[in-house]
C-alpha positions as a LaTeX table, in Angstrom:
\begin{tabular}{lrrr}
\hline
Residue & $x$ (\AA) & $y$ (\AA) & $z$ (\AA) \\
\hline
Met1 & 17.53 & $-6.89$ & 8.06 \\
Pro2 & 16.49 & $-6.13$ & 11.63 \\
Ala3 & 15.12 & $-2.67$ & 12.36 \\
Gly4 & 17.90 & $-0.14$ & 12.84 \\
Glu5 & 20.59 & $-2.22$ & 11.15 \\
Val6 & 22.84 & $-0.56$ & 8.57 \\
Val7 & 25.03 & $-2.49$ & 6.12 \\
Arg8 & 28.06 & $-0.72$ & 4.63 \\
Gly9 & 30.33 & $-1.97$ & 1.85 \\
Arg10 & 33.73 & $-0.59$ & 0.93 \\
Arg11 & 35.82 & $-1.83$ & $-1.95$ \\
Asn12 & 39.42 & $-2.49$ & $-0.92$ \\
Ser13 & 42.65 & $-2.34$ & $-2.93$ \\
Asn14 & 42.41 & $-6.02$ & $-3.84$ \\
Gly15 & 39.13 & $-5.49$ & $-5.63$ \\
His16 & 37.13 & $-7.23$ & $-2.94$ \\
Trp17 & 34.48 & $-5.74$ & $-0.69$ \\
Asp18 & 34.69 & $-5.24$ & 3.05 \\
Val19 & 31.21 & $-5.41$ & 4.50 \\
Ser20 & 30.32 & $-4.23$ & 7.99 \\
Thr21 & 27.05 & $-3.93$ & 9.87 \\
Thr22 & 26.01 & $-1.61$ & 12.67 \\
Arg23 & 22.77 & $-1.40$ & 14.60 \\
Arg24 & 21.49 & 1.87 & 15.92 \\
Arg25 & 19.13 & 2.40 & 18.81 \\
Thr26 & 15.57 & 1.57 & 17.82 \\
Ile27 & 12.14 & 1.84 & 19.36 \\
Asp28 & 12.49 & $-1.79$ & 20.52 \\
Asp29 & 15.47 & $-0.74$ & 22.63 \\
Ile30 & 13.51 & 2.15 & 24.13 \\
Val31 & 10.56 & $-0.10$ & 25.00 \\
Ala32 & 12.81 & $-2.78$ & 26.50 \\
Glu33 & 14.64 & $-0.20$ & 28.62 \\
Ala34 & 11.34 & 1.26 & 29.79 \\
Ser35 & 10.11 & $-2.15$ & 30.94 \\
Thr36 & 13.05 & $-2.37$ & 33.35 \\
Thr37 & 12.50 & 1.11 & 34.80 \\
Arg38 & 8.79 & 0.77 & 35.46 \\
Gly39 & 7.76 & 2.80 & 38.50 \\
Arg40 & 10.64 & 5.26 & 38.21 \\
Thr41 & 9.05 & 7.42 & 35.52 \\
Asn42 & 6.53 & 10.23 & 35.77 \\
Ile43 & 4.25 & 12.36 & 33.67 \\
Asp44 & 6.67 & 15.31 & 33.82 \\
Leu45 & 9.19 & 13.27 & 31.85 \\
Ala46 & 6.62 & 12.56 & 29.13 \\
Ala47 & 5.68 & 16.24 & 28.88 \\
Glu48 & 9.33 & 17.22 & 28.68 \\
Gly49 & 9.79 & 14.90 & 25.70 \\
Ile50 & 6.93 & 16.59 & 23.85 \\
Arg51 & 8.32 & 20.04 & 24.66 \\
Arg52 & 11.78 & 19.00 & 23.46 \\
Ala53 & 10.37 & 17.69 & 20.17 \\
Gly54 & 8.42 & 20.91 & 19.63 \\
Ala55 & 11.38 & 23.13 & 20.45 \\
Ser56 & 13.68 & 21.13 & 18.15 \\
Leu57 & 11.26 & 21.31 & 15.23 \\
Gly58 & 10.53 & 24.97 & 15.92 \\
Ala59 & 14.22 & 25.75 & 15.60 \\
Leu60 & 14.33 & 24.06 & 12.18 \\
Trp61 & 11.01 & 25.22 & 10.72 \\
Pro62 & 11.17 & 28.92 & 9.74 \\
Ala63 & 7.46 & 29.64 & 10.27 \\
Arg64 & 5.03 & 29.02 & 13.10 \\
Leu65 & 4.79 & 25.35 & 13.89 \\
Pro66 & 1.63 & 23.80 & 12.35 \\
Leu67 & $-0.39$ & 21.53 & 14.65 \\
Gly68 & $-3.55$ & 19.61 & 13.83 \\
Leu69 & $-6.05$ & 20.00 & 16.67 \\
Ser70 & $-9.04$ & 17.67 & 16.61 \\
Gly71 & $-10.21$ & 18.41 & 20.13 \\
Gly72 & $-9.48$ & 14.84 & 21.21 \\
Lys73 & $-7.20$ & 13.74 & 24.03 \\
Asp74 & $-4.17$ & 13.09 & 21.81 \\
Ser75 & $-3.74$ & 16.42 & 20.03 \\
Arg76 & $-4.94$ & 18.27 & 23.14 \\
Leu77 & $-2.04$ & 16.78 & 25.13 \\
Val78 & 0.51 & 17.79 & 22.50 \\
Ala79 & $-0.96$ & 21.30 & 22.27 \\
Ala80 & $-0.84$ & 21.79 & 26.05 \\
Ala81 & 2.78 & 20.63 & 26.29 \\
Leu82 & 3.86 & 22.97 & 23.48 \\
Leu83 & 2.03 & 25.96 & 24.94 \\
Thr84 & 3.62 & 25.45 & 28.36 \\
Ala85 & 7.00 & 25.41 & 26.58 \\
Gly86 & 6.25 & 28.86 & 25.17 \\
Ile87 & 5.57 & 27.55 & 21.65 \\
Ala88 & 2.39 & 28.93 & 20.05 \\
Pro89 & 1.62 & 26.69 & 17.06 \\
Lys90 & $-0.55$ & 27.55 & 14.09 \\
Phe91 & $-3.56$ & 25.34 & 14.82 \\
Ser92 & $-5.78$ & 23.76 & 12.20 \\
Thr93 & $-8.86$ & 21.56 & 12.50 \\
Arg94 & $-10.60$ & 19.52 & 9.83 \\
Ala95 & $-14.25$ & 19.42 & 10.82 \\
Asp96 & $-15.03$ & 15.84 & 9.86 \\
Thr97 & $-17.87$ & 16.20 & 12.36 \\
Pro98 & $-19.29$ & 19.53 & 13.60 \\
Val99 & $-18.52$ & 18.55 & 17.20 \\
Glu100 & $-14.78$ & 18.31 & 16.48 \\
Gly101 & $-14.71$ & 21.81 & 15.08 \\
Glu102 & $-16.73$ & 23.20 & 17.99 \\
Thr103 & $-14.59$ & 21.43 & 20.59 \\
Ala104 & $-11.34$ & 22.60 & 19.02 \\
Ala105 & $-12.60$ & 26.18 & 18.78 \\
Arg106 & $-13.61$ & 26.12 & 22.46 \\
Leu107 & $-10.19$ & 24.77 & 23.46 \\
Ile108 & $-8.46$ & 27.56 & 21.54 \\
Glu109 & $-10.71$ & 30.10 & 23.24 \\
Leu110 & $-9.86$ & 28.74 & 26.70 \\
Ala111 & $-6.14$ & 28.55 & 25.97 \\
Ser112 & $-6.07$ & 32.10 & 24.59 \\
Ser113 & $-7.88$ & 33.58 & 27.57 \\
Ser114 & $-5.87$ & 31.67 & 30.19 \\
Arg115 & $-2.48$ & 32.51 & 28.67 \\
Gly116 & $-3.35$ & 35.98 & 27.45 \\
Val117 & $-2.13$ & 35.38 & 23.90 \\
His118 & $-3.74$ & 35.26 & 20.48 \\
Leu119 & $-3.67$ & 31.78 & 18.94 \\
Asp120 & $-4.02$ & 31.29 & 15.20 \\
His121 & $-6.68$ & 28.65 & 14.44 \\
Thr122 & $-8.18$ & 27.63 & 11.10 \\
Ile123 & $-11.14$ & 25.27 & 10.67 \\
Thr124 & $-11.59$ & 23.63 & 7.27 \\
Asp125 & $-14.50$ & 21.66 & 5.91 \\
Ala126 & $-14.43$ & 17.88 & 5.89 \\
Phe127 & $-13.44$ & 16.06 & 2.72 \\
Thr128 & $-13.53$ & 12.50 & 1.47 \\
Pro129 & $-9.96$ & 11.18 & 1.07 \\
Gln130 & $-9.05$ & 8.75 & $-1.67$ \\
Val131 & $-8.39$ & 5.14 & $-0.73$ \\
Val132 & $-4.77$ & 4.49 & $-1.64$ \\
Ala133 & $-5.46$ & 0.86 & $-2.52$ \\
Asp134 & $-8.15$ & 1.82 & $-5.00$ \\
His135 & $-7.25$ & 5.21 & $-6.48$ \\
Gly136 & $-4.33$ & 7.21 & $-7.80$ \\
Leu137 & $-1.51$ & 4.68 & $-7.34$ \\
Arg138 & 0.39 & 5.84 & $-10.43$ \\
Glu139 & 0.00 & 9.50 & $-9.53$ \\
Arg140 & 1.02 & 8.85 & $-5.92$ \\
Ala141 & 4.11 & 6.87 & $-6.94$ \\
Gln142 & 5.23 & 9.60 & $-9.35$ \\
Arg143 & 4.73 & 12.29 & $-6.72$ \\
Leu144 & 6.73 & 10.34 & $-4.14$ \\
Leu145 & 9.53 & 9.71 & $-6.63$ \\
Thr146 & 9.88 & 13.26 & $-7.91$ \\
Arg147 & 9.31 & 15.14 & $-4.65$ \\
Tyr148 & 10.47 & 12.95 & $-1.78$ \\
Asp149 & 12.83 & 10.24 & $-3.05$ \\
Phe150 & 15.92 & 12.34 & $-2.31$ \\
Met151 & 15.08 & 12.41 & 1.41 \\
Phe152 & 15.67 & 8.74 & 2.10 \\
Gly153 & 19.23 & 7.56 & 2.59 \\
Ser154 & 18.18 & 3.96 & 2.06 \\
Thr155 & 17.37 & 4.54 & $-1.60$ \\
Tyr156 & 19.87 & 3.62 & $-4.29$ \\
Leu157 & 19.10 & 6.90 & $-6.04$ \\
Leu158 & 20.70 & 9.71 & $-4.04$ \\
Arg159 & 20.12 & 13.10 & $-5.64$ \\
Pro160 & 19.07 & 16.63 & $-4.69$ \\
Pro161 & 15.41 & 17.69 & $-4.88$ \\
Val162 & 14.00 & 18.67 & $-8.24$ \\
Ala163 & 14.70 & 22.39 & $-8.57$ \\
Pro164 & 11.15 & 23.64 & $-9.36$ \\
Leu165 & 9.79 & 21.81 & $-6.32$ \\
Arg166 & 12.26 & 22.93 & $-3.67$ \\
Ala167 & 10.05 & 25.77 & $-2.53$ \\
Ala168 & 6.93 & 23.63 & $-2.75$ \\
Leu169 & 7.90 & 20.98 & $-0.22$ \\
Pro170 & 5.04 & 20.58 & 2.23 \\
Arg171 & 5.23 & 21.80 & 5.82 \\
Pro172 & 5.64 & 19.30 & 8.64 \\
Asn173 & 2.45 & 17.60 & 9.77 \\
Val174 & 2.43 & 17.73 & 13.59 \\
Gly175 & $-0.35$ & 15.96 & 15.48 \\
Gly176 & $-1.37$ & 13.57 & 18.23 \\
Ala177 & $-0.83$ & 10.24 & 16.45 \\
Ala178 & 0.03 & 7.38 & 18.84 \\
Gly179 & $-2.23$ & 8.80 & 21.54 \\
Glu180 & $-3.90$ & 5.41 & 21.82 \\
Ile181 & $-0.92$ & 4.42 & 23.95 \\
Ala182 & $-1.62$ & 7.20 & 26.44 \\
Thr183 & $-5.32$ & 6.34 & 26.67 \\
Ser184 & $-4.81$ & 2.53 & 26.64 \\
Lys185 & $-7.35$ & 2.26 & 23.85 \\
Trp186 & $-6.25$ & $-1.22$ & 22.84 \\
Ile187 & $-6.27$ & $-2.70$ & 26.35 \\
Pro188 & $-9.38$ & $-4.88$ & 27.04 \\
Glu189 & $-11.37$ & $-3.71$ & 30.06 \\
Thr190 & $-11.34$ & $-7.27$ & 31.42 \\
Trp191 & $-7.56$ & $-7.17$ & 31.90 \\
Ala192 & $-7.04$ & $-6.38$ & 35.58 \\
Ser193 & $-3.21$ & $-6.26$ & 35.43 \\
Asp194 & $-0.35$ & $-7.27$ & 33.15 \\
Asp195 & 0.71 & $-10.09$ & 35.45 \\
Ala196 & $-2.74$ & $-11.72$ & 35.34 \\
Val197 & $-3.00$ & $-11.90$ & 31.53 \\
Thr198 & $-2.67$ & $-15.46$ & 30.22 \\
Arg199 & $-1.03$ & $-16.42$ & 26.94 \\
Ala200 & $-4.42$ & $-17.23$ & 25.41 \\
Glu201 & $-5.86$ & $-13.85$ & 26.45 \\
Leu202 & $-2.81$ & $-12.07$ & 25.09 \\
Leu203 & $-3.08$ & $-13.80$ & 21.71 \\
Thr204 & $-6.79$ & $-12.99$ & 21.52 \\
Gly205 & $-6.11$ & $-9.34$ & 22.31 \\
Leu206 & $-3.30$ & $-9.13$ & 19.77 \\
Arg207 & $-5.36$ & $-10.87$ & 17.09 \\
Gly208 & $-8.24$ & $-8.43$ & 17.55 \\
Ala209 & $-5.93$ & $-5.41$ & 17.51 \\
Val210 & $-3.99$ & $-6.43$ & 14.42 \\
Ala211 & $-7.03$ & $-7.71$ & 12.51 \\
Ser212 & $-8.82$ & $-4.39$ & 13.11 \\
Gln213 & $-6.46$ & $-2.85$ & 10.56 \\
Val214 & $-7.54$ & $-5.25$ & 7.81 \\
Pro215 & $-10.91$ & $-4.53$ & 6.13 \\
Ala216 & $-13.41$ & $-7.33$ & 6.69 \\
Gly217 & $-13.69$ & $-8.00$ & 2.96 \\
Trp218 & $-9.96$ & $-8.72$ & 2.76 \\
Gln219 & $-9.90$ & $-11.20$ & 5.64 \\
Thr220 & $-9.80$ & $-14.38$ & 3.57 \\
Arg221 & $-8.66$ & $-17.69$ & 5.04 \\
Pro222 & $-5.00$ & $-17.22$ & 3.89 \\
Val223 & $-4.98$ & $-13.70$ & 5.35 \\
Arg224 & $-6.33$ & $-14.94$ & 8.68 \\
Arg225 & $-3.65$ & $-17.65$ & 8.76 \\
Trp226 & $-0.98$ & $-15.03$ & 8.10 \\
Leu227 & $-2.39$ & $-12.80$ & 10.85 \\
Asp228 & $-2.27$ & $-15.73$ & 13.26 \\
Val229 & 1.42 & $-16.33$ & 12.48 \\
Leu230 & 2.12 & $-12.62$ & 12.91 \\
Val231 & 0.34 & $-12.53$ & 16.28 \\
His232 & 2.40 & $-15.43$ & 17.64 \\
Glu233 & 5.62 & $-13.80$ & 16.41 \\
Leu234 & 4.69 & $-10.50$ & 18.07 \\
Ala235 & 3.88 & $-12.24$ & 21.35 \\
Asp236 & 7.17 & $-14.20$ & 21.33 \\
Thr237 & 9.27 & $-11.13$ & 20.47 \\
Ala238 & 7.59 & $-9.05$ & 23.18 \\
Lys239 & 8.17 & $-11.80$ & 25.73 \\
Gly240 & 11.86 & $-11.81$ & 24.85 \\
Met241 & 11.93 & $-8.06$ & 25.52 \\
Gly242 & 10.44 & $-8.56$ & 28.97 \\
Leu243 & 7.02 & $-7.15$ & 28.12 \\
Gln244 & 3.73 & $-8.36$ & 29.56 \\
Gly245 & 0.01 & $-7.94$ & 28.84 \\
Gly246 & $-0.80$ & $-4.33$ & 28.08 \\
Gln247 & 2.85 & $-3.49$ & 27.42 \\
Thr248 & 2.79 & $-6.01$ & 24.58 \\
Leu249 & $-0.31$ & $-4.42$ & 23.05 \\
His250 & 1.22 & $-0.96$ & 23.26 \\
Trp251 & 4.40 & $-2.18$ & 21.59 \\
Thr252 & 2.33 & $-3.96$ & 18.92 \\
Tyr253 & 0.53 & $-0.70$ & 18.21 \\
Leu254 & 3.88 & 0.96 & 17.57 \\
Met255 & 5.16 & $-1.90$ & 15.41 \\
Thr256 & 2.02 & $-2.19$ & 13.25 \\
Arg257 & $-0.28$ & 0.83 & 13.21 \\
Met258 & 2.29 & 3.59 & 13.74 \\
Arg259 & 4.90 & 1.94 & 11.55 \\
Arg260 & 2.40 & 1.99 & 8.67 \\
Trp261 & 1.23 & 5.53 & 9.34 \\
Ser262 & 4.78 & 6.81 & 9.44 \\
Thr263 & 5.83 & 5.48 & 6.03 \\
Ala264 & 6.23 & 7.80 & 3.08 \\
Gly265 & 3.55 & 5.86 & 1.21 \\
His266 & 0.96 & 6.91 & 3.77 \\
Asn267 & 2.03 & 10.22 & 5.24 \\
Val268 & 5.06 & 12.33 & 4.36 \\
His269 & 6.58 & 14.84 & 6.79 \\
Gln270 & 4.62 & 13.49 & 9.73 \\
Val271 & 5.96 & 14.62 & 13.11 \\
Thr272 & 4.70 & 12.65 & 16.11 \\
Pro273 & 5.71 & 14.17 & 19.48 \\
Leu274 & 4.04 & 11.23 & 21.26 \\
Leu275 & 6.79 & 8.96 & 19.88 \\
Thr276 & 9.60 & 10.70 & 21.75 \\
Pro277 & 11.69 & 8.31 & 23.89 \\
Glu278 & 10.52 & 10.07 & 27.04 \\
Phe279 & 6.84 & 9.56 & 26.27 \\
Ile280 & 7.32 & 5.93 & 25.23 \\
Gln281 & 9.27 & 5.26 & 28.41 \\
Val282 & 6.45 & 6.57 & 30.60 \\
Ala283 & 3.63 & 5.00 & 28.58 \\
\hline
\end{tabular}
């Protein structure tokens, strides 16, 4: 089924089924609408979307809003927008490198002094995460089934959460994922403008972006053929939406990288303020 489509079935008095489909607004619709309003958006609109997301989540979450702060551009942007909205998150930083921890601590110091408030910030040591494809698949599947399955309306098994685990549900994971759109990380430096990008250049850019998600050891000939088919499909779909050059790469990032990151199999309870309609429209 296409993204956003819902199929409903209702058994009638004759013993037959009446089936209907509806399609809700999806990220494709937001991107397509944004492509027609180019030039009429501004950075204030993007910031307002982040503030709105933070305020909405803050009203639902009973404690201080947790926010991962790496010190990079992405999480820094989210943190600034939330602070200007009067929301003081509980910051945390995983020091995968000493510089990240130092940068994040300096940012907290500057924000605290400039706003005259105390900001809660915790720095934890780096750790080596397990590779999902290689380790703990059975354990991960059981944990997803027992703790999170009830959250998804698309599952055939609708039930309340397991009683002993109700209080143990993890807090939301707020961060700066999708910031690559704001910084144009995927856009080749040789691309002067969207209008000047040829079909061949677009396919090359898409192929490099999509293939970067597949480990080199897995890029067999059949996989490369599949990636090539995917790239052409992405380019054709984006063209039908009215997207060009860099817009196509940004949309591809959402449809591939962020779609994978946002699944329950990869990250549960992830909240991404940079995916608000306002931010996507501006980006």
